[in-house]
mmCIF file with all atom_site columns, C-alpha atoms in Angstrom:
data_model
loop_
_atom_site.group_PDB
_atom_site.id
_atom_site.type_symbol
_atom_site.label_atom_id
_atom_site.label_alt_id
_atom_site.label_comp_id
_atom_site.label_asym_id
_atom_site.label_entity_id
_atom_site.label_seq_id
_atom_site.pdbx_PDB_ins_code
_atom_site.Cartn_x
_atom_site.Cartn_y
_atom_site.Cartn_z
_atom_site.occupancy
_atom_site.B_iso_or_equiv
_atom_site.pdbx_formal_charge
_atom_site.auth_seq_id
_atom_site.auth_comp_id
_atom_site.auth_asym_id
_atom_site.auth_atom_id
_atom_site.pdbx_PDB_model_num
ATOM 1   C CA . MET U 1 1   ? 0.000   0.000  0.000   1.00 85.00 ? 11  MET U CA 1
ATOM 2   C CA . LYS U 1 2   ? 1.566   3.261  -1.135  1.00 89.00 ? 12  LYS U CA 1
ATOM 3   C CA . LEU U 1 3   ? 1.029   6.319  1.039   1.00 89.00 ? 13  LEU U CA 1
ATOM 4   C CA . THR U 1 4   ? 1.460   9.123  -1.490  1.00 88.00 ? 14  THR U CA 1
ATOM 5   C CA . CYS U 1 5   ? 3.007   12.382 -0.349  1.00 88.00 ? 15  CYS U CA 1
ATOM 6   C CA . ILE U 1 6   ? 4.084   14.917 -2.975  1.00 87.00 ? 16  ILE U CA 1
ATOM 7   C CA . TYR U 1 7   ? 5.625   18.313 -2.286  1.00 84.00 ? 17  TYR U CA 1
ATOM 8   C CA . CYS U 1 8   ? 6.931   20.060 -5.389  1.00 80.00 ? 18  CYS U CA 1
ATOM 9   C CA . MET U 1 9   ? 8.491   23.178 -3.889  1.00 65.00 ? 19  MET U CA 1
ATOM 10  C CA . LYS U 1 10  ? 12.013  22.472 -5.107  1.00 62.00 ? 20  LYS U CA 1
ATOM 11  C CA . ARG U 1 11  ? 13.959  23.178 -8.277  1.00 66.00 ? 21  ARG U CA 1
ATOM 12  C CA . GLU U 1 12  ? 17.222  21.655 -9.407  1.00 67.00 ? 22  GLU U CA 1
ATOM 13  C CA . GLU U 1 13  ? 19.057  24.960 -9.707  1.00 65.00 ? 23  GLU U CA 1
ATOM 14  C CA . ILE U 1 14  ? 18.279  25.938 -6.092  1.00 73.00 ? 24  ILE U CA 1
ATOM 15  C CA . SER U 1 15  ? 20.231  24.230 -3.346  1.00 75.00 ? 25  SER U CA 1
ATOM 16  C CA . ALA U 1 16  ? 17.819  22.690 -0.845  1.00 80.00 ? 26  ALA U CA 1
ATOM 17  C CA . GLU U 1 17  ? 17.963  20.235 2.010   1.00 87.00 ? 27  GLU U CA 1
ATOM 18  C CA . THR U 1 18  ? 14.907  18.058 2.619   1.00 88.00 ? 28  THR U CA 1
ATOM 19  C CA . LYS U 1 19  ? 13.807  16.365 5.815   1.00 93.00 ? 29  LYS U CA 1
ATOM 20  C CA . VAL U 1 20  ? 10.737  14.119 5.955   1.00 92.00 ? 30  VAL U CA 1
ATOM 21  C CA . ASP U 1 21  ? 9.027   12.685 9.031   1.00 93.00 ? 31  ASP U CA 1
ATOM 22  C CA . TRP U 1 22  ? 6.206   10.133 8.754   1.00 92.00 ? 32  TRP U CA 1
ATOM 23  C CA . PHE U 1 23  ? 3.838   9.879  11.723  1.00 92.00 ? 33  PHE U CA 1
ATOM 24  C CA . TYR U 1 24  ? 1.053   7.423  12.587  1.00 92.00 ? 34  TYR U CA 1
ATOM 25  C CA . ASN U 1 25  ? -1.997  7.864  14.807  1.00 89.00 ? 35  ASN U CA 1
ATOM 26  C CA . GLY U 1 26  ? -4.130  4.737  15.119  1.00 80.00 ? 36  GLY U CA 1
ATOM 27  C CA . SER U 1 27  ? -7.249  6.048  16.827  1.00 70.00 ? 37  SER U CA 1
ATOM 28  C CA . ALA U 1 28  ? -9.279  9.234  16.768  1.00 62.00 ? 38  ALA U CA 1
ATOM 29  C CA . SER U 1 29  ? -9.412  9.355  20.590  1.00 64.00 ? 39  SER U CA 1
ATOM 30  C CA . ASP U 1 30  ? -5.622  9.244  20.957  1.00 67.00 ? 40  ASP U CA 1
ATOM 31  C CA . TYR U 1 31  ? -4.042  12.491 19.761  1.00 71.00 ? 41  TYR U CA 1
ATOM 32  C CA . ARG U 1 32  ? -0.465  11.281 20.193  1.00 81.00 ? 42  ARG U CA 1
ATOM 33  C CA . LYS U 1 33  ? 1.192   10.633 16.902  1.00 86.00 ? 43  LYS U CA 1
ATOM 34  C CA . LYS U 1 34  ? 4.113   8.237  16.663  1.00 89.00 ? 44  LYS U CA 1
ATOM 35  C CA . LEU U 1 35  ? 7.140   8.865  14.481  1.00 90.00 ? 45  LEU U CA 1
ATOM 36  C CA . ILE U 1 36  ? 7.447   5.755  12.290  1.00 91.00 ? 46  ILE U CA 1
ATOM 37  C CA . TYR U 1 37  ? 9.801   6.678  9.413   1.00 91.00 ? 47  TYR U CA 1
ATOM 38  C CA . GLN U 1 38  ? 12.245  9.435  8.448   1.00 91.00 ? 48  GLN U CA 1
ATOM 39  C CA . TYR U 1 39  ? 14.235  10.789 5.554   1.00 90.00 ? 49  TYR U CA 1
ATOM 40  C CA . ASP U 1 40  ? 17.217  12.974 6.378   1.00 89.00 ? 50  ASP U CA 1
ATOM 41  C CA . GLY U 1 41  ? 19.678  12.509 3.553   1.00 85.00 ? 51  GLY U CA 1
ATOM 42  C CA . GLU U 1 42  ? 18.598  8.868  3.333   1.00 88.00 ? 52  GLU U CA 1
ATOM 43  C CA . PRO U 1 43  ? 15.510  6.910  4.424   1.00 88.00 ? 53  PRO U CA 1
ATOM 44  C CA . HIS U 1 44  ? 15.637  5.185  7.827   1.00 88.00 ? 54  HIS U CA 1
ATOM 45  C CA . TYR U 1 45  ? 13.616  4.168  10.863  1.00 89.00 ? 55  TYR U CA 1
ATOM 46  C CA . PRO U 1 46  ? 13.876  6.485  13.872  1.00 87.00 ? 56  PRO U CA 1
ATOM 47  C CA . ASP U 1 47  ? 15.961  5.181  16.778  1.00 84.00 ? 57  ASP U CA 1
ATOM 48  C CA . ASP U 1 48  ? 12.941  4.727  19.057  1.00 79.00 ? 58  ASP U CA 1
ATOM 49  C CA . SER U 1 49  ? 10.755  3.154  16.321  1.00 75.00 ? 59  SER U CA 1
ATOM 50  C CA . GLU U 1 50  ? 8.414   0.342  17.343  1.00 78.00 ? 60  GLU U CA 1
ATOM 51  C CA . ALA U 1 51  ? 9.272   -3.175 16.188  1.00 82.00 ? 61  ALA U CA 1
ATOM 52  C CA . TYR U 1 52  ? 5.821   -3.357 14.554  1.00 84.00 ? 62  TYR U CA 1
ATOM 53  C CA . TRP U 1 53  ? 6.925   -0.991 11.751  1.00 86.00 ? 63  TRP U CA 1
ATOM 54  C CA . LYS U 1 54  ? 10.491  -2.221 11.215  1.00 87.00 ? 64  LYS U CA 1
ATOM 55  C CA . GLY U 1 55  ? 10.843  -4.045 7.897   1.00 87.00 ? 65  GLY U CA 1
ATOM 56  C CA . ARG U 1 56  ? 7.294   -3.121 6.845   1.00 90.00 ? 66  ARG U CA 1
ATOM 57  C CA . LEU U 1 57  ? 7.896   0.423  5.592   1.00 91.00 ? 67  LEU U CA 1
ATOM 58  C CA . THR U 1 58  ? 9.878   1.140  2.437   1.00 90.00 ? 68  THR U CA 1
ATOM 59  C CA . TRP U 1 59  ? 10.873  4.419  0.822   1.00 91.00 ? 69  TRP U CA 1
ATOM 60  C CA . ASN U 1 60  ? 8.896   4.958  -2.385  1.00 87.00 ? 70  ASN U CA 1
ATOM 61  C CA . GLY U 1 61  ? 9.986   8.515  -3.156  1.00 82.00 ? 71  GLY U CA 1
ATOM 62  C CA . SER U 1 62  ? 11.717  9.987  -6.181  1.00 81.00 ? 72  SER U CA 1
ATOM 63  C CA . LYS U 1 63  ? 15.391  10.967 -6.479  1.00 80.00 ? 73  LYS U CA 1
ATOM 64  C CA . ASP U 1 64  ? 14.548  14.673 -6.781  1.00 80.00 ? 74  ASP U CA 1
ATOM 65  C CA . LEU U 1 65  ? 12.480  14.445 -3.550  1.00 82.00 ? 75  LEU U CA 1
ATOM 66  C CA . GLN U 1 66  ? 9.329   15.851 -5.126  1.00 82.00 ? 76  GLN U CA 1
ATOM 67  C CA . ASP U 1 67  ? 7.591   12.540 -4.362  1.00 87.00 ? 77  ASP U CA 1
ATOM 68  C CA . ILE U 1 68  ? 8.328   11.563 -0.767  1.00 88.00 ? 78  ILE U CA 1
ATOM 69  C CA . SER U 1 69  ? 5.992   8.603  -0.451  1.00 90.00 ? 79  SER U CA 1
ATOM 70  C CA . ILE U 1 70  ? 6.410   5.413  1.537   1.00 92.00 ? 80  ILE U CA 1
ATOM 71  C CA . SER U 1 71  ? 4.868   1.959  1.145   1.00 92.00 ? 81  SER U CA 1
ATOM 72  C CA . ILE U 1 72  ? 3.516   -0.405 3.760   1.00 91.00 ? 82  ILE U CA 1
ATOM 73  C CA . VAL U 1 73  ? 4.374   -4.039 3.095   1.00 91.00 ? 83  VAL U CA 1
ATOM 74  C CA . ASN U 1 74  ? 1.860   -6.709 4.197   1.00 87.00 ? 84  ASN U CA 1
ATOM 75  C CA . VAL U 1 75  ? -0.933  -4.308 5.154   1.00 88.00 ? 85  VAL U CA 1
ATOM 76  C CA . ALA U 1 76  ? -2.961  -5.495 8.153   1.00 86.00 ? 86  ALA U CA 1
ATOM 77  C CA . ALA U 1 77  ? -6.204  -4.325 9.780   1.00 86.00 ? 87  ALA U CA 1
ATOM 78  C CA . ASN U 1 78  ? -4.117  -2.732 12.564  1.00 86.00 ? 88  ASN U CA 1
ATOM 79  C CA . ASP U 1 79  ? -2.663  -0.304 9.995   1.00 88.00 ? 89  ASP U CA 1
ATOM 80  C CA . THR U 1 80  ? -5.954  1.608  9.835   1.00 89.00 ? 90  THR U CA 1
ATOM 81  C CA . GLY U 1 81  ? -5.484  5.169  11.028  1.00 89.00 ? 91  GLY U CA 1
ATOM 82  C CA . THR U 1 82  ? -4.154  8.607  10.168  1.00 91.00 ? 92  THR U CA 1
ATOM 83  C CA . TYR U 1 83  ? -0.720  8.973  8.618   1.00 91.00 ? 93  TYR U CA 1
ATOM 84  C CA . GLU U 1 84  ? 0.987   12.323 8.439   1.00 94.00 ? 94  GLU U CA 1
ATOM 85  C CA . CYS U 1 85  ? 3.814   13.305 6.137   1.00 94.00 ? 95  CYS U CA 1
ATOM 86  C CA . GLU U 1 86  ? 5.725   16.316 7.438   1.00 94.00 ? 96  GLU U CA 1
ATOM 87  C CA . VAL U 1 87  ? 8.135   17.793 4.904   1.00 92.00 ? 97  VAL U CA 1
ATOM 88  C CA . SER U 1 88  ? 10.691  20.463 5.773   1.00 91.00 ? 98  SER U CA 1
ATOM 89  C CA . ARG U 1 89  ? 12.747  22.176 3.077   1.00 89.00 ? 99  ARG U CA 1
ATOM 90  C CA . PHE U 1 90  ? 15.722  24.408 3.774   1.00 89.00 ? 100 PHE U CA 1
ATOM 91  C CA . PHE U 1 91  ? 16.644  26.583 0.787   1.00 86.00 ? 101 PHE U CA 1
ATOM 92  C CA . LYS U 1 92  ? 20.025  28.293 0.449   1.00 83.00 ? 102 LYS U CA 1
ATOM 93  C CA . PHE U 1 93  ? 20.237  31.342 -1.788  1.00 82.00 ? 103 PHE U CA 1
ATOM 94  C CA . ASP U 1 94  ? 23.206  33.669 -2.285  1.00 81.00 ? 104 ASP U CA 1
ATOM 95  C CA . SER U 1 95  ? 21.943  36.352 0.087   1.00 86.00 ? 105 SER U CA 1
ATOM 96  C CA . PHE U 1 96  ? 19.543  34.532 2.433   1.00 86.00 ? 106 PHE U CA 1
ATOM 97  C CA . GLU U 1 97  ? 18.163  31.205 3.613   1.00 87.00 ? 107 GLU U CA 1
ATOM 98  C CA . HIS U 1 98  ? 14.513  30.176 3.661   1.00 86.00 ? 108 HIS U CA 1
ATOM 99  C CA . SER U 1 99  ? 12.709  27.238 5.199   1.00 88.00 ? 109 SER U CA 1
ATOM 100 C CA . THR U 1 100 ? 9.225   25.887 4.664   1.00 88.00 ? 110 THR U CA 1
ATOM 101 C CA . THR U 1 101 ? 7.241   23.047 6.198   1.00 90.00 ? 111 THR U CA 1
ATOM 102 C CA . ARG U 1 102 ? 4.169   21.246 4.935   1.00 91.00 ? 112 ARG U CA 1
ATOM 103 C CA . LYS U 1 103 ? 2.028   18.604 6.627   1.00 93.00 ? 113 LYS U CA 1
ATOM 104 C CA . ILE U 1 104 ? -0.098  16.196 4.604   1.00 91.00 ? 114 ILE U CA 1
ATOM 105 C CA . LYS U 1 105 ? -2.590  13.890 6.326   1.00 93.00 ? 115 LYS U CA 1
ATOM 106 C CA . ILE U 1 106 ? -3.666  10.577 4.842   1.00 91.00 ? 116 ILE U CA 1
ATOM 107 C CA . GLU U 1 107 ? -6.577  8.544  6.204   1.00 90.00 ? 117 GLU U CA 1
ATOM 108 C CA . LEU U 1 108 ? -6.156  4.808  5.659   1.00 90.00 ? 118 LEU U CA 1
ATOM 109 C CA . LYS U 1 109 ? -9.015  2.381  6.224   1.00 88.00 ? 119 LYS U CA 1
ATOM 110 C CA . VAL U 1 110 ? -8.060  -1.255 5.808   1.00 86.00 ? 120 VAL U CA 1
ATOM 111 C CA . LYS U 1 111 ? -10.985 -3.508 4.928   1.00 83.00 ? 121 LYS U CA 1
ATOM 112 C CA . MET U 1 112 ? -10.950 -7.233 5.519   1.00 80.00 ? 122 MET U CA 1
ATOM 113 C CA . LYS U 1 113 ? -12.606 -7.909 2.168   1.00 79.00 ? 123 LYS U CA 1
ATOM 114 C CA . ALA U 1 114 ? -11.705 -5.962 -0.960  1.00 71.00 ? 124 ALA U CA 1
ATOM 115 C CA . THR U 1 115 ? -14.510 -4.315 -2.886  1.00 72.00 ? 125 THR U CA 1
ATOM 116 C CA . GLN U 1 116 ? -14.488 -3.932 -6.647  1.00 74.00 ? 126 GLN U CA 1
ATOM 117 C CA . ASP U 1 117 ? -13.952 -0.400 -7.829  1.00 78.00 ? 127 ASP U CA 1
ATOM 118 C CA . ILE U 1 118 ? -16.727 0.664  -10.241 1.00 86.00 ? 128 ILE U CA 1
ATOM 119 C CA . THR U 1 119 ? -14.244 2.836  -12.172 1.00 87.00 ? 129 THR U CA 1
ATOM 120 C CA . ALA U 1 120 ? -12.127 -0.220 -12.932 1.00 85.00 ? 130 ALA U CA 1
ATOM 121 C CA . LEU U 1 121 ? -15.218 -2.053 -14.187 1.00 87.00 ? 131 LEU U CA 1
ATOM 122 C CA . TYR U 1 122 ? -16.165 0.831  -16.511 1.00 91.00 ? 132 TYR U CA 1
ATOM 123 C CA . SER U 1 123 ? -12.640 1.132  -17.876 1.00 91.00 ? 133 SER U CA 1
ATOM 124 C CA . GLU U 1 124 ? -12.520 -2.621 -18.558 1.00 91.00 ? 134 GLU U CA 1
ATOM 125 C CA . ILE U 1 125 ? -15.832 -2.460 -20.454 1.00 94.00 ? 135 ILE U CA 1
ATOM 126 C CA . MET U 1 126 ? -14.607 0.545  -22.461 1.00 95.00 ? 136 MET U CA 1
ATOM 127 C CA . MET U 1 127 ? -11.369 -1.282 -23.281 1.00 95.00 ? 137 MET U CA 1
ATOM 128 C CA . TYR U 1 128 ? -13.286 -4.245 -24.743 1.00 96.00 ? 138 TYR U CA 1
ATOM 129 C CA . VAL U 1 129 ? -15.679 -1.987 -26.701 1.00 96.00 ? 139 VAL U CA 1
ATOM 130 C CA . LEU U 1 130 ? -12.713 -0.094 -28.127 1.00 96.00 ? 140 LEU U CA 1
ATOM 131 C CA . LEU U 1 131 ? -10.953 -3.346 -28.993 1.00 96.00 ? 141 LEU U CA 1
ATOM 132 C CA . VAL U 1 132 ? -14.025 -4.654 -30.895 1.00 96.00 ? 142 VAL U CA 1
ATOM 133 C CA . PHE U 1 133 ? -14.475 -1.306 -32.669 1.00 96.00 ? 143 PHE U CA 1
ATOM 134 C CA . LEU U 1 134 ? -10.818 -1.127 -33.747 1.00 96.00 ? 144 LEU U CA 1
ATOM 135 C CA . THR U 1 135 ? -10.880 -4.729 -34.964 1.00 96.00 ? 145 THR U CA 1
ATOM 136 C CA . PHE U 1 136 ? -14.019 -4.050 -37.005 1.00 96.00 ? 146 PHE U CA 1
ATOM 137 C CA . TRP U 1 137 ? -12.498 -0.832 -38.432 1.00 96.00 ? 147 TRP U CA 1
ATOM 138 C CA . LEU U 1 138 ? -9.298  -2.682 -39.390 1.00 96.00 ? 148 LEU U CA 1
ATOM 139 C CA . LEU U 1 139 ? -11.358 -5.376 -41.160 1.00 96.00 ? 149 LEU U CA 1
ATOM 140 C CA . VAL U 1 140 ? -13.310 -2.733 -43.142 1.00 95.00 ? 150 VAL U CA 1
ATOM 141 C CA . GLU U 1 141 ? -10.043 -0.977 -44.115 1.00 94.00 ? 151 GLU U CA 1
ATOM 142 C CA . MET U 1 142 ? -8.529  -4.267 -45.286 1.00 95.00 ? 152 MET U CA 1
ATOM 143 C CA . ILE U 1 143 ? -11.588 -5.064 -47.443 1.00 94.00 ? 153 ILE U CA 1
ATOM 144 C CA . TYR U 1 144 ? -11.576 -1.531 -48.903 1.00 93.00 ? 154 TYR U CA 1
ATOM 145 C CA . CYS U 1 145 ? -7.852  -1.721 -49.750 1.00 93.00 ? 155 CYS U CA 1
ATOM 146 C CA . TYR U 1 146 ? -8.222  -5.217 -51.228 1.00 92.00 ? 156 TYR U CA 1
ATOM 147 C CA . ARG U 1 147 ? -11.055 -4.064 -53.512 1.00 92.00 ? 157 ARG U CA 1
ATOM 148 C CA . LYS U 1 148 ? -9.119  -0.971 -54.572 1.00 91.00 ? 158 LYS U CA 1
ATOM 149 C CA . ILE U 1 149 ? -6.035  -3.060 -55.439 1.00 91.00 ? 159 ILE U CA 1
ATOM 150 C CA . SER U 1 150 ? -8.175  -5.620 -57.312 1.00 89.00 ? 160 SER U CA 1
ATOM 151 C CA . LYS U 1 151 ? -9.859  -2.906 -59.398 1.00 89.00 ? 161 LYS U CA 1
ATOM 152 C CA . SER U 1 152 ? -6.532  -1.282 -60.269 1.00 88.00 ? 162 SER U CA 1
ATOM 153 C CA . GLU U 1 153 ? -5.143  -4.690 -61.352 1.00 87.00 ? 163 GLU U CA 1
ATOM 154 C CA . GLU U 1 154 ? -8.270  -5.372 -63.476 1.00 85.00 ? 164 GLU U CA 1
ATOM 155 C CA . LEU U 1 155 ? -7.932  -1.947 -65.058 1.00 84.00 ? 165 LEU U CA 1
ATOM 156 C CA . ALA U 1 156 ? -4.230  -2.565 -65.799 1.00 84.00 ? 166 ALA U CA 1
ATOM 157 C CA . GLN U 1 157 ? -5.049  -5.935 -67.433 1.00 84.00 ? 167 GLN U CA 1
ATOM 158 C CA . ASP U 1 158 ? -7.874  -4.404 -69.536 1.00 81.00 ? 168 ASP U CA 1
ATOM 159 C CA . THR U 1 159 ? -5.634  -1.683 -70.875 1.00 81.00 ? 169 THR U CA 1
ATOM 160 C CA . ALA U 1 160 ? -2.886  -4.175 -71.668 1.00 70.00 ? 170 ALA U CA 1
#
């Protein structure tokens, strides 16, 4: 399960340092969020990370750090909750430094039984309709070209 976090406030020509903290809060009644994953030059688990998360979270971000997503391996019902991606950027310009922070919350609800997405069903139906239409169109084009070639050959034989 990919937890998507995108923060595009960075350009290649501007020197910037990026720090990312991923937090988890399992219940609405408990307002304490737990730090579960970090990126500070490279992705890693925090020192006081719970054993529950170790080995289950993987960095899924891009090299340019615009996409700073993580993935949960072997998603379980206990993973339901609120995840928060906190991104801090430190920009260095010639005359000054600037920092910015953004927090993105993601609600994850793990269901025991998967439900079929209606959008996927519609796209599958459209794919088959398009496939039949294109096959029919190709057949008509082939017949048209065959007749045109046959007529031109008949005409060439008649004139000869």
